[in-house]
Amino acid sequence: MRFIVVHKVCTYLMVGTALAAVLLGGDVGPVGAALVVLATAASWFWEAPRVALPRYEKLWNIATLAMLVRAGVAITVDASVLQAVSDFVLFLTVNRLFNRRTSREYQQLYVLSFLQMTAATVLNAELSYGLLFLLYVVASTWTLILFHLKREMEENYLLKYGESLEGRPVRVQRVMNSRKLVGPRFLVVTCLLSLGVFAGAATVFFLFPRVGFGYFFGQRRGGITMSGFTDQVELGHFGVIKNDPTVVMRVEFPRATDREALAPYWRALAFDHYDGHRWTKSRGGMDRPIRRRDGVYPVAGWGDPADPVVEQRIYLEPMEARVLFGLSRLEAVALDAAETPLSRRRTVRQDPEGDVVYEQPDQVAFRYTAYSRREPVPAAALGAPLAAYREAARRQAPRYLQLPLDLDPRVAALAAEIIGDAPTVGEAARRVERWLESNLRYSLDLGRDDRYAPLEDFLFVQRRGHCEYFATAMIILLRTQGIAARNVNGFLGGTWNSFGGYLAISQGEAHSWVELWLGPGQWVTRDPTPGGPPRAVETGLFTRLREMADALRLRWYKYIIEYDLDDQASAFHALRDVWQETLGRSGGGGRPRTGVLVALAVLVAALILIPLVRRRRAAPAQARRLASEAAADLLDALVRTYRRRGFDRRPGTTAREYADSLLAREAPGAERARAIIERYEGVRFGGEVFAPDELRRLRAEVRTLGREPT
Amino acid sequence: MNASPPARGRLAGCIAPVALIAILAALGIPPLGIAIAAAIGLIGTALSARRARGRSRLRFTREGRYLVAITLGIGFAAVNTGNNLLFLVLGMLLSFIIVSGVLSEQTLRGLAVVRDLPREVHAGHPFLTGITLTNTKTRLPSFSIQVEDIVDGRPVAKKCYFLKVPAGASQQTSYRSEFPRRGAYAYQGLRVGTRFPFSFFVKSRELEAPGRLLVLPKVSPVAELPLPAQSLVGELDQRRRGLGREFHGLRHHRPGDDARDVHWKRSAREGRLILREYASQGTRRVTVVINDRVPADLDLGAEAVRDALDECCDVAASLLVHFTQRHYGVELRAGSQSHFIDAEGRGLVEALRVLALLTFSPPAEEAARPVGSADSLILISHRRARHLVAGPFAHVFEAGA
């Protein structure tokens, strides 16, 4: 490929990569992104001499001014400085792409692309940035080297001097169109070079101490909005997201056995108030901060040693509802991130329903550890006589007995019929649960009849629905009979990712269930939703690829985005442990393994000495070659000298014959010339080299031969 | 350029850190300490090798200065925000700087440069200096190399550029330059530099390559000289004409030769200018006297005095060439020195060399020095030194104010 074309391709690759990094951040709308992509593609063909670029200069200047004003207005009105600047830089990039003529304009393009990669560190914290960064390193290495060569050629290849003193202009364009200058080998070697750059970048990344102050910009990622995890939940919305495979949470279990230890109910939000259409929190906004104790935020019953704790390391995608999930029953959480001014602004709070929420200024993936224990089975509370329970509930938990004002009386009648003469609260709940499971059908395909309220429609008309309907139905049926309960939203289950060794929980696993009130602070989980149609276990290639990609994403968040001082310290500790283990000191008192030490020393010595030895071996050969070339030059000089004096060398004669002819013709200094020629032969063909300063002396001698009197 | 550090020294430089690492490991020093020791050892080895290779100069280009400023800015932003991706960008910038340094070093390593100077040149006449660059590396090519000559401590205006010199290959190029004044010019060395690979830095190294170039005085056709003696010269010339225009032989063209005497057919065949020479019917003689004395009150370092001396030498050289071409026997008297040029032109180059190096000197006494009598004496002198020389001059040329 022609040099100039390779340079253009590499430039577009570099600029395109930076554009993609910004556009994939999602802050530029789809229309804006499409415009940028189209303009970039069109600019490929928009160049001199095809287009008279100066003709459009004024137009571009006006457009730039307009975009500058737009950016100013956006900053003033929206206060989104980064976004406004990013938009302006996008425009400038397109502008330069359409107006690339001189080296200076290409240089500006490279600076703009770098600015975009920098802005994208804030706008796009996804895995895509990592991949594009790798591509950018390769493309920028190529581009910068080619740009350097192009500019050097333009600056230096102006005149070429030949035999005569007159210089003639070099056709730089012809050199630029050369196909020999840059070949696949050049690109492969420079690509390897860029891997070196990338390795250097990774080294700095992992070794640079993380002592962030956290002022100005932080990183951010767009939060996922999910119905069911907001302040109010409209009945029926879970059906919409049931098939959404977007992973919202990834959970690692440090102890493998903990994976199966608890039922996989990932509790998030609980609601106490139902108005006939939606669930809300009657005491919303009354949450209180949890004080940290021994590095954890205790939620409920923390410190009870009765049951072993199940530890979960959770990586949460940013969500608009900043709720901390955990297996039921969640007892404490710990924030893993290192203490920085940024993280110190994070707080953990708990609301009256027991939900745990967090506040933090940035919007990157959130990492924390949840500690849960098996929910105690309150046999005594469940066996309490129903009448006594009703009285206690009425007095102590009236808000969990709230009913919609326009509740159809048939609901209460149905509840009374189902519960009948159940002696205990546990038995009453069991009967309602069993009735729902056996009389109503699970379905995501809801046929809503708008003449009825959702619950009545579910119980008496459709008789099918999904978890939200079942949970709501159970709660309202129980509440009509004086049994206190609340609605809980969260996730159920998860898919084990064997590549990453973690549980991936997607939006589709959102679930709704019931918590039964058994006394102050005492709740028990009930799930009246019958099992839906069994979900097909996906094992296809696409699923495996998706799992691999998801595992990669988790690693990206874990090791890159969330890499902090703690991780650095852990890495150094791990390195120290490996070192000590290698030396056989794991026990602390053992002696170093001499074999390991010797092997290490030999390895390091070999790494240093082998290239040295090779270089030393190569040196004599190099010296011989150089000496041989110098000897040839010496003979040329000698022949030129004698030619000037009329003793030409006949074509086809050897150096020795020429020396003899000089003697025969009684040329001045012929004896010395013969000695020089003999030395020439020794070096040129005998593998000898010149002694230090010998060459200089011989050259001087040749010069004096030119002045030798006849 | 090929100078390698003494192998023993380098070996010791490598073994010492290895031994140090082994000892530290044996003593149970933690890996961080060993890493630091290894780093110090490697840096020391690199520095000793670098010292052995010669002085290197590293200079930022405009882009390099911007890069460093941007790197500092990104570093500050990364530390401030704790944004990990900014650390990645910071790492990339730092790596670019490191790679730039390593590659430029690699490019300059193993280069040998040879300068090919003409033996003599005339002041004010451009000439070519050949530069041969050899890459003695066995595998790696060298890219984008600039070579500049350093004359009298200053780099010459023109640089030679080599885009790519493959491993083990040599390339030649030449650059055009001229010296406005006569004299001996000292070539100190050659500066080999590169901005490869990213134009962020210019790394250069000066190589010892001493050389000397004698710049002979400017030679102009007599008709162009400010010589009031033209009538005389013309007269001498006229007298010669008609006496001998018989073909004598051929010789190479010299600066100042009459273009009308060029043998074009022979020149075309040989690829250089060949001149016809004509036999003379008898040798006429002319003596050019150049007065090398100036009054003690003249500042010899003053530019005007130097200019006057140059002018004197240029006129003398032009006259020598002019008369030699016309087969005069010419004698040059410069101070106490005397040089003869025969009718065949033998001795002309030596006489021009004398003029190239001639300097004024104040006289021990202010008395006029007789130059004796000779055929057609022509005196060339500083205007204010005219009284320091006495003789029956057919003509006198005076320079200076």
Short mmCIF file of C-alpha atoms in Angstrom, two decimals, chain A residues 104 107 114 117-118 120-122 124-125 129 133 136-137 140-141 144-145 148-149 151-153 155-157 161-167 175 181 186 193 196-197 200-202 204-205 208-219 342 556 560-564 572 575-576 579 583 585 592 597 601 604-605 608-609 612 614-616 618 622 625-626 629 643-644 696 699 703 707, chain B residues 2 7 10-11 14-15 17-18 21-22 25-32 34 42 62-63 70 74-76 78-96 99 103 109 112 114 116 119 125-128 134-139 143-144 146 158-159 161-164 167-170 173-176 194-200 210 252 272 350 353:
data_model
loop_
_atom_site.label_atom_id
_atom_site.label_comp_id
_atom_site.label_asym_id
_atom_site.label_seq_id
_atom_site.Cartn_x
_atom_site.Cartn_y
_atom_site.Cartn_z
CA ARG A 104 -0.38 21.12 11.43
CA GLN A 107 -1.44 17.26 14.38
CA PHE A 114 -6.45 12.32 22.53
CA MET A 117 -9.96 9.47 24.79
CA THR A 118 -9.41 11.49 27.95
CA ALA A 120 -14.19 9.14 27.48
CA THR A 121 -12.53 8.05 30.72
CA VAL A 122 -15.36 9.91 32.42
CA ASN A 124 -17.55 5.72 29.16
CA ALA A 125 -16.38 3.44 31.95
CA TYR A 129 -13.38 1.66 26.62
CA PHE A 133 -7.99 1.90 24.48
CA TYR A 136 -6.02 3.37 20.29
CA VAL A 137 -2.55 2.53 21.57
CA SER A 140 -1.67 5.99 17.69
CA THR A 141 1.73 4.27 17.62
CA LEU A 144 2.55 9.01 15.14
CA ILE A 145 5.47 7.14 13.56
CA HIS A 148 6.81 11.73 11.90
CA LEU A 149 8.23 10.17 8.74
CA ARG A 151 6.79 15.45 8.11
CA GLU A 152 10.49 14.70 8.07
CA MET A 153 10.28 13.88 4.37
CA GLU A 155 10.93 19.12 5.57
CA ASN A 156 14.13 17.41 4.43
CA TYR A 157 13.50 16.13 0.94
CA TYR A 161 22.53 17.09 -4.94
CA GLY A 162 24.17 14.87 -7.46
CA GLU A 163 27.58 14.92 -9.02
CA SER A 164 27.13 18.51 -10.06
CA LEU A 165 26.68 21.28 -7.58
CA GLU A 166 23.26 22.07 -8.89
CA GLY A 167 20.52 20.66 -6.69
CA VAL A 175 8.17 9.49 -2.26
CA LEU A 181 8.44 2.62 2.32
CA PHE A 186 6.74 -2.36 9.39
CA LEU A 193 6.00 -1.81 19.79
CA GLY A 196 5.22 -2.46 24.70
CA VAL A 197 3.47 0.87 25.15
CA GLY A 200 4.08 0.18 30.11
CA ALA A 201 0.65 1.73 30.53
CA ALA A 202 -0.53 -1.34 32.45
CA VAL A 204 2.03 2.42 35.55
CA PHE A 205 -1.63 1.69 36.09
CA PHE A 208 0.93 4.17 40.63
CA PRO A 209 -0.26 4.73 44.21
CA ARG A 210 -3.99 5.37 44.40
CA VAL A 211 -4.35 8.31 46.71
CA GLY A 212 -7.20 10.12 45.01
CA PHE A 213 -8.45 13.38 46.44
CA GLY A 214 -11.72 13.16 44.57
CA TYR A 215 -12.32 16.74 43.64
CA PHE A 216 -13.86 17.96 40.40
CA PHE A 217 -14.96 15.13 38.10
CA GLY A 218 -15.53 11.60 39.16
CA GLN A 219 -16.31 8.69 36.93
CA LEU A 342 -14.61 10.43 47.43
CA TRP A 556 -12.93 -5.00 33.98
CA ILE A 560 -9.61 -1.74 36.40
CA ILE A 561 -12.48 0.52 37.33
CA GLU A 562 -12.53 -0.35 41.02
CA TYR A 563 -8.81 -0.93 41.44
CA ASP A 564 -7.71 0.99 44.52
CA PHE A 572 1.98 -6.54 47.05
CA LEU A 575 3.66 -11.02 45.77
CA ARG A 576 5.46 -11.14 49.10
CA TRP A 579 8.24 -14.82 47.20
CA LEU A 583 12.13 -19.27 49.27
CA ARG A 585 9.74 -19.57 54.29
CA PRO A 592 15.85 -20.27 51.90
CA LEU A 597 18.22 -19.03 44.68
CA ALA A 601 20.69 -16.06 39.89
CA VAL A 604 19.14 -13.40 35.64
CA ALA A 605 22.80 -13.83 34.74
CA ILE A 608 22.11 -10.37 30.84
CA LEU A 609 25.12 -12.31 29.60
CA LEU A 612 26.55 -9.60 25.64
CA ARG A 614 26.36 -12.60 21.15
CA ARG A 615 27.28 -8.98 20.66
CA ARG A 616 30.94 -9.71 21.34
CA ALA A 618 29.24 -10.30 16.25
CA GLN A 622 31.32 -6.26 11.88
CA ARG A 625 33.18 -5.85 7.10
CA LEU A 626 33.78 -2.18 7.87
CA GLU A 629 34.76 -1.38 2.85
CA ARG A 643 44.88 8.88 -12.68
CA ARG A 644 45.26 12.61 -12.07
CA ARG A 696 44.11 7.49 8.72
CA ARG A 699 44.86 7.89 3.58
CA ARG A 703 47.31 12.17 -0.48
CA ARG A 707 52.18 15.52 -4.59
CA ASN B 2 31.27 2.49 16.78
CA ALA B 7 33.82 -5.30 27.48
CA ARG B 10 30.39 -3.77 30.97
CA LEU B 11 30.65 -7.34 32.18
CA CYS B 14 26.22 -6.58 34.72
CA ILE B 15 27.60 -9.10 37.15
CA PRO B 17 23.81 -6.22 40.20
CA VAL B 18 23.24 -9.96 39.69
CA ILE B 21 20.41 -9.54 43.96
CA ALA B 22 21.59 -13.03 44.87
CA ALA B 25 17.77 -12.86 48.28
CA ALA B 26 20.01 -15.05 50.41
CA LEU B 27 19.69 -12.58 53.25
CA GLY B 28 15.93 -12.78 52.95
CA ILE B 29 15.40 -9.15 51.89
CA PRO B 30 11.79 -8.76 50.64
CA PRO B 31 11.11 -8.54 46.91
CA LEU B 32 10.58 -4.79 46.95
CA ILE B 34 15.49 -6.56 45.61
CA LEU B 42 20.21 -1.74 35.63
CA ARG B 62 7.61 21.73 20.68
CA GLU B 63 5.44 18.60 20.60
CA ILE B 70 -0.19 17.13 29.12
CA ILE B 74 -3.29 14.03 33.24
CA GLY B 75 -1.23 12.82 36.20
CA PHE B 76 -2.68 15.54 38.38
CA ALA B 78 -5.74 11.07 37.76
CA VAL B 79 -4.43 11.51 41.30
CA ASN B 80 -7.07 14.08 42.05
CA THR B 81 -10.11 12.24 40.75
CA GLY B 82 -9.00 8.70 41.44
CA ASN B 83 -10.40 7.90 37.98
CA ASN B 84 -8.62 4.67 37.13
CA LEU B 85 -9.00 5.08 33.40
CA LEU B 86 -7.05 8.32 33.63
CA PHE B 87 -4.24 6.31 35.20
CA LEU B 88 -4.37 4.12 32.11
CA VAL B 89 -4.07 7.20 29.88
CA LEU B 90 -1.24 8.49 32.07
CA GLY B 91 0.52 5.15 31.71
CA MET B 92 0.17 5.37 27.94
CA LEU B 93 1.73 8.85 27.83
CA LEU B 94 4.62 7.83 30.07
CA SER B 95 5.17 4.74 27.94
CA PHE B 96 5.28 6.88 24.81
CA VAL B 99 9.53 4.10 24.08
CA LEU B 103 13.88 3.80 20.08
CA ARG B 109 23.30 2.99 18.12
CA ALA B 112 29.18 5.14 11.56
CA VAL B 114 32.27 9.23 7.12
CA ASP B 116 34.21 13.14 2.26
CA ARG B 119 40.83 18.78 -0.95
CA HIS B 125 32.28 28.84 -4.58
CA PRO B 126 29.77 26.23 -3.49
CA PHE B 127 31.03 22.70 -3.08
CA LEU B 128 29.66 19.32 -2.11
CA THR B 134 26.64 3.10 7.80
CA ASN B 135 24.31 1.16 10.04
CA THR B 136 26.50 -1.50 11.61
CA LYS B 137 23.66 -3.12 13.52
CA THR B 138 23.04 -6.70 12.48
CA ARG B 139 19.22 -6.71 12.60
CA PHE B 143 15.12 5.52 10.66
CA SER B 144 15.01 9.23 10.13
CA GLN B 146 19.92 13.80 10.43
CA LYS B 158 22.59 22.33 5.78
CA LYS B 159 21.74 18.92 7.18
CA TYR B 161 18.76 13.39 6.03
CA PHE B 162 18.54 9.62 5.81
CA LEU B 163 15.03 8.20 5.88
CA LYS B 164 15.95 4.57 6.41
CA ALA B 167 20.88 -3.10 9.03
CA GLY B 168 24.40 -3.55 7.73
CA ALA B 169 23.90 -1.08 4.88
CA SER B 170 25.52 2.20 3.93
CA THR B 173 24.35 11.73 0.29
CA SER B 174 25.94 15.13 0.03
CA TYR B 175 25.20 18.64 1.07
CA ARG B 176 26.12 21.89 -0.60
CA THR B 194 17.05 11.79 15.25
CA ARG B 195 13.52 12.73 16.15
CA PHE B 196 12.36 9.18 15.56
CA PRO B 197 9.84 7.76 16.39
CA PHE B 198 7.32 10.39 17.50
CA SER B 199 9.08 13.76 17.10
CA PHE B 200 8.78 14.36 20.83
CA PRO B 210 38.30 15.98 12.81
CA HIS B 252 41.61 19.62 -16.48
CA ARG B 272 34.26 16.69 -16.81
CA GLU B 350 51.01 25.95 -3.71
CA ARG B 353 47.64 27.86 -0.53
#
